[in-house]
Amino acid sequence: MPDTPTLAPAAAPGPVAYARFLDLIADKLAATEEVFRVNLGSDVPFIAEAGSYIAGSGGKRMRPALLLLASRLLGHDSDEEVTYAAVVELIHTATLIHDDIIDHAAIRRGQTTLNNLWGNSLTVLLGDWLYSRAMQMALSHGNLEVVRALCDATLRMTEGELLALRRLGAADVDADEYFAIIERKTACLFAASCALPALIDPYRPEAETALRRYGRQLGICFQLVDDLLDFTASEREVGKPVLSDLKEGKLTLPLILALPRVDAAARRKVEMVLEDRAFERVAPDEILALVRAQGTLGEVEELAERSAVEAREALEAFPHSPAREALEAAPAFVLHRRS
Amino acid sequence: MPDTPTLAPAAAPGPVAYARFLDLIADKLAATEEVFRVNLGSDVPFIAEAGSYIAGSGGKRMRPALLLLASRLLGHDSDEEVTYAAVVELIHTATLIHDDIIDHAAIRRGQTTLNNLWGNSLTVLLGDWLYSRAMQMALSHGNLEVVRALCDATLRMTEGELLALRRLGAADVDADEYFAIIERKTACLFAASCALPALIDPYRPEAETALRRYGRQLGICFQLVDDLLDFTASEREVGKPVLSDLKEGKLTLPLILALPRVDAAARRKVEMVLEDRAFERVAPDEILALVRAQGTLGEVEELAERSAVEAREALEAFPHSPAREALEAAPAFVLHRRS
C-alpha cells in the first residue's frame, strides 16, 4: 500500500468531489502520515516491524481528515492538530487490532491481520502499546482537555465493543440496543475527532458543541453505511467477504429491522447462521433475499441520510468557508462510499 | 477475598515488621481500596460484574503502598495521592489481566482468572477498559507530569512484555536480556509509583530522582524474588504451581545462570520442558536439583539483596522520618515474602 493517504481523488466514488478534502488539507494529511509512521517506530524490534506493517496498511484516514478540517474551520494552523490527527488514527488502529483478535479476523482492508500474522498474544500487547503511545503523543502539547476527551472516547469505545460482544450470536438484539452500541463503538471517536480542535487554545465551547454534534451524526451515518455495505458491497470492494457481520455473530440494523416482520422459518435461517458462524445450512443469497423482501436496506439508508442531514445542519453554526464546505461534503462521501 | 488490603500484619512473614507500612498509611490504603472499587463500577453490566470480581481478588497492593509512603515522606496529605495509588494498582491489574490471556493462565492469586471465567475476547476488552479508566482517573487532578509518567511506565511495561513474549520458549536467553526485560516489565512501574508523589505540586526534582532510583531497585528486587519463589515456594503459598514460569516457556535468572554451566544432557532437560510446556518427559524435581547443584538460587538471592541495599541507599537523600523508616523496611519485606 502507498505511504500517501488513501483519500486520493481516484478512490472517491459517487457524485461527491471528495478531492475537496484533499485540496484543503493535503499538506496536513501528508504530515499526519509522517507523524503516524514515526511514532510507530520503537527500539523494540518487533514493534518496529509491526509498526511499519501497520503504517503501510492503508485505511481511509477519515478521523484525521475530519480533525484537520475542523482545525482549518477554526483557523488553527500548527503541528498540534497534526499530532492529534495521528493520535485519533492510532487509537482507531489499536481498536481495530484488538477487534480482529476478538473476531478471529484473518483479513482487514484486503490484508492479512496482525493476529493472523503474529498470533493473538503479540497482538494483544501491540494494541496496548498503540493505546499508550497514542496517549503519550496526545500529552505532548500539554493540553489536558484534549487528553481527557481522547481518554473518554477510548473508554466509551471499549464499552461499545463490550456491549456488542456480550450480544454476539444473539438473534434478539433490538434497534435501541444497536444504536446504543454504535453510539459508543463508532460515534464517540468521530465526535471527539471533530470536536478536539475546539479544545486547542483558545477554548471555544460553542464550536465544541456544534462539532461534536456534527461528528456524532457523521459517525452514526458512517456505521450505518458500514453495516449496509456488508450486505451490498462485493468482497473486492470492502476487502472482506459479504455478510461477514452475520457470519461473525453480529446482527446489524438491516436484519434487526427485518426479523420481527418475517415468519419463524425465515427467522430460523438467520439463527442458524448465527449458531454456525458460517453459511453451512443457509446460503448468503437466502439472507440477502430476506432483507430485500422487507426493504430494510432502504430503511437503513434513509436513517443514514437523516444522520447526514443532521450532521450538515450542525455546521450552520459556522460562517461559510472552504473548510465548512469540505465538512459539508463529508456526509455525502460517507453515504456513497463503496468501501 | 476480603475487601481490606491484604497487607495485613498477619500476612507479614520473616523478620520484618511489615505492619509499619500499615500503621502509617492504613487510612490511605483503605481509601485507596474504596477509590479502586468505585472506579471499577460502570453502567455496562458486564464491566460492573467483572469490576467487583477484580476488586475482591486481593493482591498485595505493593505499588499503592509504596506510592502512599513516598507521599507521606514528602509531606503530602490529600485525595490526590490516593487517586494515584488506585491508578497504579489499576494499571498493574490491567497488565496482569492481559498477561493471563497470553500465558493461558487459569489461576492467579489462588483464584480463577478472568480469561478462564469469561474467555479471551471479553478479557482483552476489559483490560483495555481498565487502562483507559486508569488514565481518566489520573487526569482528574490536572497534573500533566503525573499522567506523562504513568503513560511512559505503561508503554515501557508493554515493551517489556513484548520482549519477553518474543523469547518465550527460548533456551538461550542471557542475563543481560533478562535484566532488560524485568527493568521494563516490573521496575518501571515500581519506579513510577515511588516517584509520582514528587510530581505533585510543588514539583521536587531531587526527590523524584531519589525515589525513582529507590523504586527501580525495589522493583528489580521484587521480580528477582518473584522468580525465585517460582522455584522455592509451595503452590499454596504463591497460588499457582511450582515451576510455572518454565512450564509457560519462561526462562528466569536461576536457570539462565545455571544453563551455561551444566552438560548437554542437563540442558536438554530444560529444553524439553520449554518445548512441551509441561513436565512430561522431565520431572520438576530434576529441574530443581539442577539449579540447586549450581547454587544459582543463592546467587539470585544475593543479587536481590544487592538491589535491596541500593534501594535503601537511595533513601539517604531524605531526612529521618517514620515514612523513610517504613520505606527502608520494604526491601526486607520483599526479600523475605513467601507469596
XYZ file of C-alpha atoms in Angstrom:
678
model
C 0.000 0.000 0.000
C 1.202 3.550 -0.635
C 2.532 5.803 2.118
C 0.301 8.633 0.994
C -3.204 8.921 2.435
C -5.697 6.724 0.661
C -8.162 9.590 0.470
C -6.886 10.187 -3.070
C -9.395 11.510 -5.640
C -9.079 8.324 -7.699
C -10.695 6.389 -4.839
C -13.589 8.825 -4.470
C -16.804 7.244 -5.680
C -20.246 8.569 -6.353
C -21.259 12.136 -7.017
C -19.184 13.813 -4.350
C -15.931 15.528 -5.171
C -14.149 14.120 -2.185
C -10.992 15.758 -3.529
C -12.198 18.894 -1.744
C -10.929 17.346 1.465
C -7.505 16.953 -0.054
C -7.271 20.355 -1.716
C -7.644 21.984 1.632
C -5.655 19.747 3.937
C -3.397 17.728 1.639
C -0.239 19.063 3.334
C -1.620 18.357 6.800
C -2.718 14.830 5.882
C 0.738 14.105 4.481
C 2.299 15.472 7.691
C -0.086 13.286 9.700
C 1.046 10.173 7.811
C 4.629 11.040 8.675
C 3.868 11.609 12.371
C 1.874 8.371 12.383
C 4.748 6.469 10.790
C 7.476 7.954 13.014
C 5.525 7.235 16.192
C 5.066 3.607 15.227
C 8.839 3.255 15.481
C 10.487 1.666 18.514
C 13.799 0.272 19.695
C 11.920 -2.966 20.344
C 12.464 -4.783 17.024
C 9.063 -6.480 16.892
C 7.234 -3.187 17.465
C 9.229 -1.510 14.705
C 8.399 -4.382 12.357
C 4.712 -4.438 13.229
C 4.681 -0.627 13.155
C 5.792 -0.389 9.559
C 3.293 -3.087 8.606
C 0.534 -1.019 10.245
C 1.727 2.278 8.734
C 1.645 0.665 5.281
C -1.755 -0.979 5.718
C -3.770 1.923 4.405
C -7.112 2.931 5.806
C -9.378 5.770 4.837
C -7.918 8.192 7.433
C -11.452 9.528 7.928
C -10.904 10.625 11.522
C -7.642 12.505 10.861
C -9.205 14.196 7.807
C -12.200 15.359 9.840
C -9.995 16.572 12.688
C -7.803 18.523 10.279
C -10.789 20.075 8.501
C -12.355 21.092 11.813
C -8.991 22.634 12.750
C -8.946 24.576 9.487
C -12.541 25.657 10.136
C -11.434 27.173 13.446
C -8.368 28.803 11.936
C -5.712 26.602 13.534
C -2.517 26.025 11.621
C 0.214 24.350 13.672
C 1.783 20.997 14.487
C -0.680 20.496 17.321
C -3.650 19.419 15.194
C -1.370 17.187 13.124
C -0.315 15.353 16.282
C -3.934 14.886 17.329
C -4.859 13.694 13.828
C -2.200 10.981 14.108
C -3.401 10.181 17.639
C -7.036 9.542 16.644
C -5.854 7.284 13.820
C -3.589 5.415 16.277
C -6.454 4.924 18.724
C -8.693 3.755 15.893
C -5.952 1.365 14.737
C -5.460 -0.057 18.242
C -9.195 -0.710 18.439
C -9.218 -2.494 15.085
C -6.246 -4.633 16.119
C -7.945 -5.807 19.312
C -11.224 -6.236 17.393
C -9.570 -8.514 14.882
C -8.434 -10.790 17.726
C -11.972 -10.932 19.025
C -13.480 -11.561 15.598
C -10.745 -14.083 14.717
C -10.434 -11.973 11.564
C -7.816 -13.099 9.052
C -8.275 -10.255 6.576
C -8.756 -6.499 7.061
C -8.673 -3.958 4.237
C -7.651 -6.823 1.962
C -4.529 -7.515 4.031
C -3.610 -10.276 6.456
C -4.426 -9.184 10.027
C -1.747 -8.887 12.721
C -3.329 -11.662 14.782
C -3.214 -13.922 11.772
C 0.403 -12.963 11.123
C 1.811 -12.986 14.664
C -0.784 -14.680 16.858
C -3.122 -13.300 19.494
C -0.624 -12.787 22.307
C 1.709 -10.419 20.497
C -1.303 -8.670 19.013
C -2.904 -8.031 22.412
C 0.323 -6.385 23.581
C 0.783 -4.471 20.356
C -2.692 -2.967 20.747
C -1.838 -1.993 24.337
C 1.361 -0.395 23.124
C -0.509 1.628 20.485
C -3.004 2.936 23.046
C -0.182 4.038 25.354
C 1.783 5.595 22.516
C -1.328 7.480 21.400
C -1.825 8.901 24.905
C 1.854 9.782 25.154
C 1.625 11.711 21.878
C -1.604 13.399 22.933
C 0.134 14.586 26.109
C 2.974 16.191 24.170
C 1.214 19.540 23.677
C 0.291 19.916 27.331
C -3.442 20.262 26.685
C -5.245 18.353 29.426
C -8.717 18.803 27.969
C -7.643 17.177 24.723
C -6.207 14.179 26.555
C -9.382 13.928 28.630
C -11.571 13.955 25.541
C -9.472 11.245 23.898
C -9.434 9.151 27.033
C -13.206 9.423 27.454
C -13.768 8.463 23.823
C -11.461 5.464 24.149
C -13.254 4.302 27.285
C -16.659 4.625 25.620
C -15.427 2.791 22.527
C -14.276 -0.130 24.631
C -17.649 -0.144 26.372
C -19.343 -0.264 22.984
C -17.205 -3.231 21.986
C -18.010 -4.974 25.261
C -21.752 -4.372 24.864
C -21.582 -5.746 21.317
C -19.510 -8.748 22.350
C -21.956 -9.713 25.086
C -24.702 -9.894 22.454
C -22.649 -11.774 19.881
C -24.693 -14.598 18.392
C -27.957 -13.209 19.792
C -30.928 -13.075 17.423
C -32.980 -10.747 19.653
C -30.916 -7.552 19.534
C -33.274 -4.599 19.049
C -32.785 -1.234 17.349
C -32.321 0.654 20.635
C -29.550 -1.706 21.635
C -27.995 -1.406 18.199
C -27.914 2.385 18.418
C -26.545 2.303 21.986
C -23.702 0.145 20.705
C -22.796 2.159 17.599
C -23.062 5.387 19.575
C -20.176 4.210 21.751
C -18.346 1.999 19.302
C -18.159 4.473 16.419
C -19.847 7.812 17.020
C -17.798 8.717 20.119
C -14.424 8.774 18.362
C -15.882 10.587 15.348
C -17.358 13.173 17.727
C -14.079 13.516 19.634
C -12.074 13.821 16.396
C -14.286 16.638 15.148
C -14.585 18.468 18.482
C -10.914 18.236 19.513
C -9.816 21.332 17.550
C -12.246 23.422 19.628
C -10.212 22.447 22.704
C -6.999 23.848 21.247
C -6.218 27.202 22.823
C -8.326 29.415 22.862
C -11.076 27.030 24.018
C -14.321 27.567 22.059
C -17.223 25.863 23.851
C -19.915 26.630 21.235
C -17.719 25.301 18.449
C -17.069 22.201 20.556
C -20.806 21.530 20.922
C -21.534 22.037 17.219
C -18.569 19.974 16.021
C -19.332 17.215 18.492
C -22.886 17.054 17.167
C -21.563 17.004 13.598
C -19.065 14.221 14.368
C -21.587 12.151 16.265
C -24.132 12.199 13.435
C -21.438 11.557 10.857
C -20.199 8.605 12.944
C -23.689 7.138 13.138
C -24.069 7.650 9.381
C -20.663 6.019 8.825
C -21.564 2.945 10.879
C -24.994 2.536 9.274
C -23.340 2.636 5.849
C -20.633 0.246 7.021
C -23.304 -2.211 8.078
C -25.157 -1.711 4.795
C -22.011 -2.371 2.769
C -21.729 -5.747 4.473
C -24.945 -6.633 2.616
C -24.444 -4.767 -0.631
C -20.753 -4.411 -1.496
C -18.580 -7.033 -3.155
C -15.652 -8.728 -1.432
C -13.258 -6.833 -3.699
C -14.776 -3.518 -2.647
C -14.721 -3.924 1.132
C -11.734 -6.260 1.410
C -13.709 -8.945 3.245
C -16.483 -11.384 2.332
C -20.096 -10.254 2.045
C -22.287 -10.848 5.137
C -19.179 -11.066 7.323
C -21.018 -9.465 10.235
C -23.686 -12.152 10.407
C -21.068 -14.863 9.990
C -19.224 -13.394 12.977
C -22.429 -13.494 15.015
C -23.223 -9.780 14.677
C -26.778 -8.753 13.959
C -26.886 -5.322 12.300
C -29.758 -2.963 11.625
C -30.986 -4.287 8.234
C -31.640 -7.680 9.847
C -32.680 -6.248 13.217
C -35.478 -4.356 11.452
C -36.399 -7.294 9.217
C -36.559 -10.107 11.787
C -39.739 -9.069 13.666
C -41.597 -8.918 10.333
C -40.720 -12.350 8.936
C -42.094 -15.798 9.730
C -40.459 -18.339 12.021
C -38.856 -20.257 9.145
C -37.083 -17.163 7.849
C -36.041 -16.159 11.374
C -34.679 -19.654 11.885
C -32.382 -19.214 8.871
C -30.746 -16.178 10.460
C -30.415 -18.040 13.759
C -28.687 -20.939 12.006
C -26.005 -18.650 10.551
C -25.543 -17.063 13.997
C -25.244 -20.522 15.550
C -22.925 -21.984 12.922
C -20.888 -18.794 12.442
C -20.870 -19.986 8.845
C -23.064 -20.328 5.791
C -23.467 -24.071 6.104
C -27.155 -24.738 6.356
C -28.171 -21.399 4.815
C -26.838 -19.657 1.691
C -25.881 -15.941 1.753
C -28.416 -15.300 -1.019
C -31.239 -16.503 1.222
C -30.329 -13.866 3.800
C -29.974 -11.190 1.134
C -33.379 -12.130 -0.286
C -34.866 -11.869 3.196
C -33.699 -8.285 3.821
C -34.509 -7.242 0.247
C -38.057 -8.567 0.620
C -38.513 -6.490 3.770
C -36.988 -3.377 2.251
C -34.882 -2.731 5.323
C -31.748 -1.885 3.360
C -33.627 1.127 2.062
C -34.884 1.988 5.546
C -31.382 1.901 6.956
C -30.181 4.037 4.069
C -32.872 6.566 4.927
C -31.703 6.619 8.533
C -28.144 7.154 7.332
C -29.327 10.028 5.151
C -31.146 11.564 8.075
C -27.927 11.457 10.121
C -26.089 13.021 7.205
C -28.588 15.869 7.120
C -28.304 16.412 10.866
C -24.512 16.429 10.601
C -24.659 19.138 7.937
C -27.138 21.159 9.990
C -24.698 21.263 12.893
C -22.288 23.163 10.648
C -24.721 26.064 10.256
C -23.222 27.409 13.476
C -20.139 28.380 11.460
C -19.701 31.095 8.826
C -19.246 29.933 5.250
C -15.688 28.937 4.365
C -13.911 26.336 2.247
C -13.418 24.218 5.387
C -17.132 24.305 6.166
C -17.895 23.307 2.577
C -15.499 20.380 2.802
C -17.051 19.241 6.074
C -20.481 19.598 4.488
C -19.366 17.314 1.675
C -18.170 14.579 4.054
C -21.610 13.093 4.857
C -22.356 12.595 1.162
C -18.988 10.896 0.726
C -19.730 8.627 3.679
C -23.165 7.825 2.241
C -21.943 6.990 -1.228
C -18.715 5.186 -0.480
C -18.393 1.618 -1.671
C -15.646 0.517 0.711
C -11.107 -12.451 49.497
C -11.525 -9.574 51.964
C -12.156 -6.018 50.812
C -9.459 -4.728 53.117
C -5.917 -4.529 51.805
C -4.085 -7.788 52.104
C -1.045 -6.030 53.532
C -2.366 -7.053 56.936
C 0.222 -7.783 59.637
C -0.947 -11.397 59.836
C 0.384 -11.973 56.329
C 3.785 -10.434 57.077
C 6.437 -13.110 57.146
C 10.043 -13.194 58.206
C 11.836 -10.780 60.455
C 10.327 -7.617 59.119
C 7.520 -5.836 60.869
C 5.647 -5.068 57.704
C 2.894 -3.680 59.878
C 4.921 -0.470 59.878
C 3.538 0.181 56.424
C 0.025 -0.109 57.740
C 0.494 1.918 60.891
C 1.470 4.885 58.843
C -0.845 4.707 55.857
C -3.682 2.431 56.968
C -6.294 5.137 56.386
C -4.892 5.988 52.961
C -4.755 2.336 51.892
C -8.367 1.854 52.956
C -9.329 4.988 50.993
C -7.410 3.623 48.006
C -9.385 0.378 48.128
C -12.585 2.390 48.058
C -11.449 4.554 45.118
C -10.303 1.391 43.344
C -13.658 -0.299 43.937
C -15.785 2.703 42.950
C -13.845 3.253 39.735
C -14.346 -0.352 38.685
C -18.063 0.392 38.572
C -19.841 1.028 35.275
C -23.304 1.270 33.754
C -22.209 -1.547 31.443
C -23.394 -4.604 33.407
C -20.525 -6.887 32.430
C -17.911 -4.313 33.482
C -19.628 -3.839 36.831
C -19.685 -7.609 37.359
C -16.059 -8.096 36.327
C -15.113 -4.995 38.316
C -16.369 -6.342 41.611
C -14.676 -9.666 40.895
C -11.399 -7.797 40.353
C -11.839 -5.546 43.395
C -12.400 -8.629 45.532
C -9.488 -10.610 44.130
C -6.930 -9.328 46.562
C -3.362 -8.597 45.674
C -0.540 -7.288 47.781
C -1.189 -3.648 46.857
C 2.578 -3.119 46.879
C 2.575 -0.255 44.379
C -0.183 1.750 46.109
C 1.523 1.228 49.488
C 4.838 2.492 48.126
C 3.195 5.475 46.451
C 1.376 6.395 49.648
C 4.515 6.058 51.763
C 6.503 8.200 49.347
C 3.680 10.760 49.517
C 3.891 10.726 53.291
C 7.663 11.082 53.067
C 7.191 14.287 51.063
C 4.514 15.606 53.395
C 1.508 15.241 51.093
C -1.857 14.559 52.638
C -4.762 14.846 50.221
C -7.034 12.882 47.928
C -4.588 13.307 45.077
C -2.110 10.633 46.162
C -4.986 8.273 46.949
C -6.241 8.626 43.373
C -2.782 7.887 42.011
C -2.408 4.905 44.354
C -5.601 3.441 42.912
C -4.400 4.280 39.398
C -1.108 2.372 39.680
C -2.971 -0.639 41.033
C -5.448 -0.406 38.138
C -2.628 -0.260 35.598
C -0.940 -3.206 37.304
C -4.241 -5.101 37.256
C -4.823 -4.391 33.558
C -1.346 -5.730 32.808
C -1.992 -8.910 34.782
C -5.299 -9.446 33.011
C -3.730 -9.227 29.563
C -0.779 -11.330 30.769
C -3.109 -14.084 31.880
C -4.558 -14.250 28.364
C -1.078 -14.568 26.929
C 0.005 -17.172 29.469
C -3.314 -19.050 29.124
C -3.318 -18.844 32.920
C -6.287 -20.411 34.678
C -5.327 -19.422 38.220
C -3.928 -16.183 39.688
C -3.609 -15.489 43.416
C -5.422 -18.769 44.003
C -8.461 -17.543 42.052
C -9.858 -18.371 38.631
C -8.571 -15.859 36.073
C -10.911 -13.612 34.090
C -9.918 -15.236 30.801
C -10.777 -18.611 32.247
C -14.076 -17.272 33.532
C -15.209 -15.142 30.580
C -12.958 -16.072 27.663
C -10.195 -14.163 25.926
C -12.301 -11.718 23.933
C -14.100 -10.113 26.839
C -10.859 -10.133 28.807
C -8.919 -8.259 26.105
C -11.568 -5.525 26.140
C -11.775 -5.478 29.918
C -8.020 -4.869 30.112
C -8.381 -2.039 27.584
C -11.164 -0.561 29.635
C -9.042 -0.670 32.814
C -6.145 1.111 31.104
C -8.447 3.876 29.860
C -10.176 4.197 33.206
C -6.793 4.447 34.928
C -5.727 7.276 32.618
C -9.066 9.009 33.077
C -8.603 8.903 36.859
C -5.005 10.069 36.605
C -6.189 13.084 34.587
C -8.691 14.100 37.252
C -6.205 16.197 39.250
C -4.982 18.137 36.242
C -1.317 17.214 36.726
C 0.129 16.562 33.282
C 3.511 15.376 34.540
C 1.858 12.643 36.578
C -0.124 11.426 33.574
C 3.029 11.527 31.439
C 4.951 9.456 33.968
C 2.162 6.880 34.144
C 1.816 6.739 30.391
C 5.564 6.267 29.923
C 5.643 3.500 32.526
C 2.713 1.733 30.870
C 4.384 1.927 27.473
C 7.639 0.527 28.847
C 5.802 -2.260 30.662
C 4.127 -3.330 27.448
C 7.514 -3.270 25.709
C 8.898 -5.500 28.459
C 6.051 -7.942 27.951
C 6.622 -7.926 24.204
C 10.358 -8.526 24.610
C 9.621 -11.403 26.969
C 6.980 -12.880 24.700
C 9.290 -12.876 21.683
C 11.724 -15.016 23.694
C 9.126 -17.390 25.076
C 10.328 -20.967 24.800
C 13.915 -19.901 24.069
C 16.673 -21.690 25.987
C 19.371 -19.135 25.116
C 18.107 -16.049 26.970
C 21.083 -14.429 28.720
C 21.301 -12.387 31.916
C 21.522 -9.045 30.080
C 18.346 -9.811 28.207
C 16.667 -10.946 31.417
C 17.516 -7.671 33.157
C 16.429 -5.608 30.121
C 13.061 -7.354 30.329
C 12.459 -7.041 34.082
C 13.620 -3.427 34.014
C 10.696 -2.600 31.730
C 8.228 -5.246 32.827
C 8.451 -4.621 36.566
C 10.928 -1.951 37.639
C 9.368 0.852 35.560
C 6.001 0.822 37.319
C 7.636 0.446 40.743
C 9.846 3.447 39.907
C 6.886 5.485 38.667
C 4.806 4.568 41.727
C 7.535 5.750 44.085
C 8.485 8.878 42.127
C 4.947 10.086 41.365
C 4.486 11.922 44.689
C 7.494 14.116 43.820
C 5.494 15.359 40.797
C 2.620 16.541 42.964
C 2.754 20.309 43.365
C 5.350 21.666 44.324
C 7.484 19.601 41.944
C 10.638 18.276 43.674
C 13.157 17.085 41.086
C 15.780 15.758 43.559
C 13.149 13.766 45.416
C 11.912 12.413 42.077
C 15.396 11.160 41.175
C 15.978 9.522 44.565
C 12.537 7.921 44.734
C 12.767 6.717 41.159
C 16.092 5.046 41.995
C 14.556 3.519 45.120
C 11.531 2.212 43.223
C 13.586 0.845 40.373
C 15.874 -1.156 42.655
C 12.946 -2.356 44.719
C 11.184 -3.439 41.531
C 14.220 -5.399 40.377
C 14.455 -6.970 43.841
C 10.739 -7.789 43.704
C 10.992 -9.501 40.334
C 14.113 -11.477 41.284
C 12.321 -12.728 44.387
C 9.188 -13.469 42.340
C 11.256 -15.616 40.016
C 12.962 -17.316 42.981
C 9.622 -18.116 44.580
C 8.634 -19.988 41.440
C 11.413 -22.429 42.372
C 11.137 -22.415 46.141
C 7.588 -21.671 47.294
C 4.753 -24.148 47.508
C 1.617 -23.970 45.385
C -0.373 -22.972 48.447
C 1.959 -20.084 49.141
C 2.063 -18.467 45.692
C -1.383 -19.526 44.471
C -0.017 -21.292 41.382
C 2.017 -24.448 40.762
C 5.776 -24.548 41.337
C 7.979 -24.001 38.240
C 5.076 -22.348 36.446
C 7.455 -19.987 34.642
C 9.396 -22.762 32.960
C 6.197 -24.583 32.121
C 4.951 -21.416 30.409
C 8.179 -21.236 28.406
C 9.815 -18.504 30.511
C 13.453 -18.884 31.420
C 14.261 -16.904 34.580
C 17.571 -15.982 36.163
C 18.215 -19.097 38.311
C 18.136 -21.250 35.182
C 19.724 -18.608 32.929
C 22.755 -18.597 35.236
C 22.794 -22.380 35.623
C 22.445 -23.443 31.974
C 25.878 -22.405 30.660
C 27.496 -24.407 33.467
C 25.744 -27.757 33.003
C 26.314 -30.541 30.477
C 24.289 -31.087 27.325
C 22.077 -33.748 28.940
C 21.004 -31.419 31.736
C 20.462 -28.568 29.281
C 18.345 -30.861 27.173
C 16.033 -31.466 30.136
C 15.287 -27.774 30.408
C 14.749 -27.557 26.671
C 12.276 -30.424 26.815
C 10.111 -28.631 29.385
C 10.282 -25.457 27.271
C 9.267 -27.458 24.193
C 6.487 -29.440 25.858
C 5.228 -26.566 28.009
C 4.692 -29.366 30.511
C 6.537 -31.707 32.828
C 6.035 -34.735 30.630
C 9.466 -36.062 29.846
C 11.149 -34.336 32.791
C 10.069 -34.149 36.437
C 10.045 -30.820 38.313
C 12.461 -32.309 40.862
C 15.055 -32.826 38.158
C 14.983 -29.119 37.324
C 15.089 -28.171 40.997
C 18.072 -30.496 41.514
C 19.800 -28.855 38.569
C 19.568 -25.294 39.910
C 20.372 -26.430 43.460
C 23.512 -28.198 42.246
C 24.661 -24.991 40.561
C 23.843 -22.811 43.551
C 22.170 -20.226 41.357
C 19.191 -19.763 43.676
C 21.675 -18.391 46.199
C 23.304 -16.196 43.571
C 19.997 -14.707 42.541
C 19.154 -14.120 46.175
C 22.421 -12.219 46.547
C 21.542 -10.083 43.546
C 18.138 -9.403 45.076
C 19.838 -8.415 48.340
C 22.155 -6.080 46.482
C 19.154 -4.371 44.876
C 17.552 -4.122 48.304
C 20.676 -2.397 49.658
C 20.758 0.019 46.728
C 17.086 0.803 47.221
C 17.695 1.662 50.862
C 20.725 3.785 49.973
C 18.576 5.924 47.695
C 16.543 6.934 50.741
C 19.566 8.558 52.378
C 18.683 11.662 50.397
C 15.767 12.185 52.816
C 15.797 13.211 56.496
C 14.846 10.533 59.018
C 11.110 10.108 59.483
C 8.623 7.312 60.114
C 7.844 7.272 56.378
C 11.511 6.852 55.489
C 11.769 4.000 58.025
C 8.758 2.283 56.506
C 10.208 2.630 53.017
C 13.516 1.291 54.349
C 11.687 -1.752 55.672
C 10.038 -2.512 52.330
C 13.058 -4.160 50.652
C 13.426 -6.621 53.536
C 9.727 -7.436 53.254
C 10.092 -8.010 49.537
C 13.135 -10.217 50.129
C 11.514 -12.374 52.768
C 7.984 -12.679 51.420
C 6.750 -16.186 50.648
C 4.000 -15.227 48.244
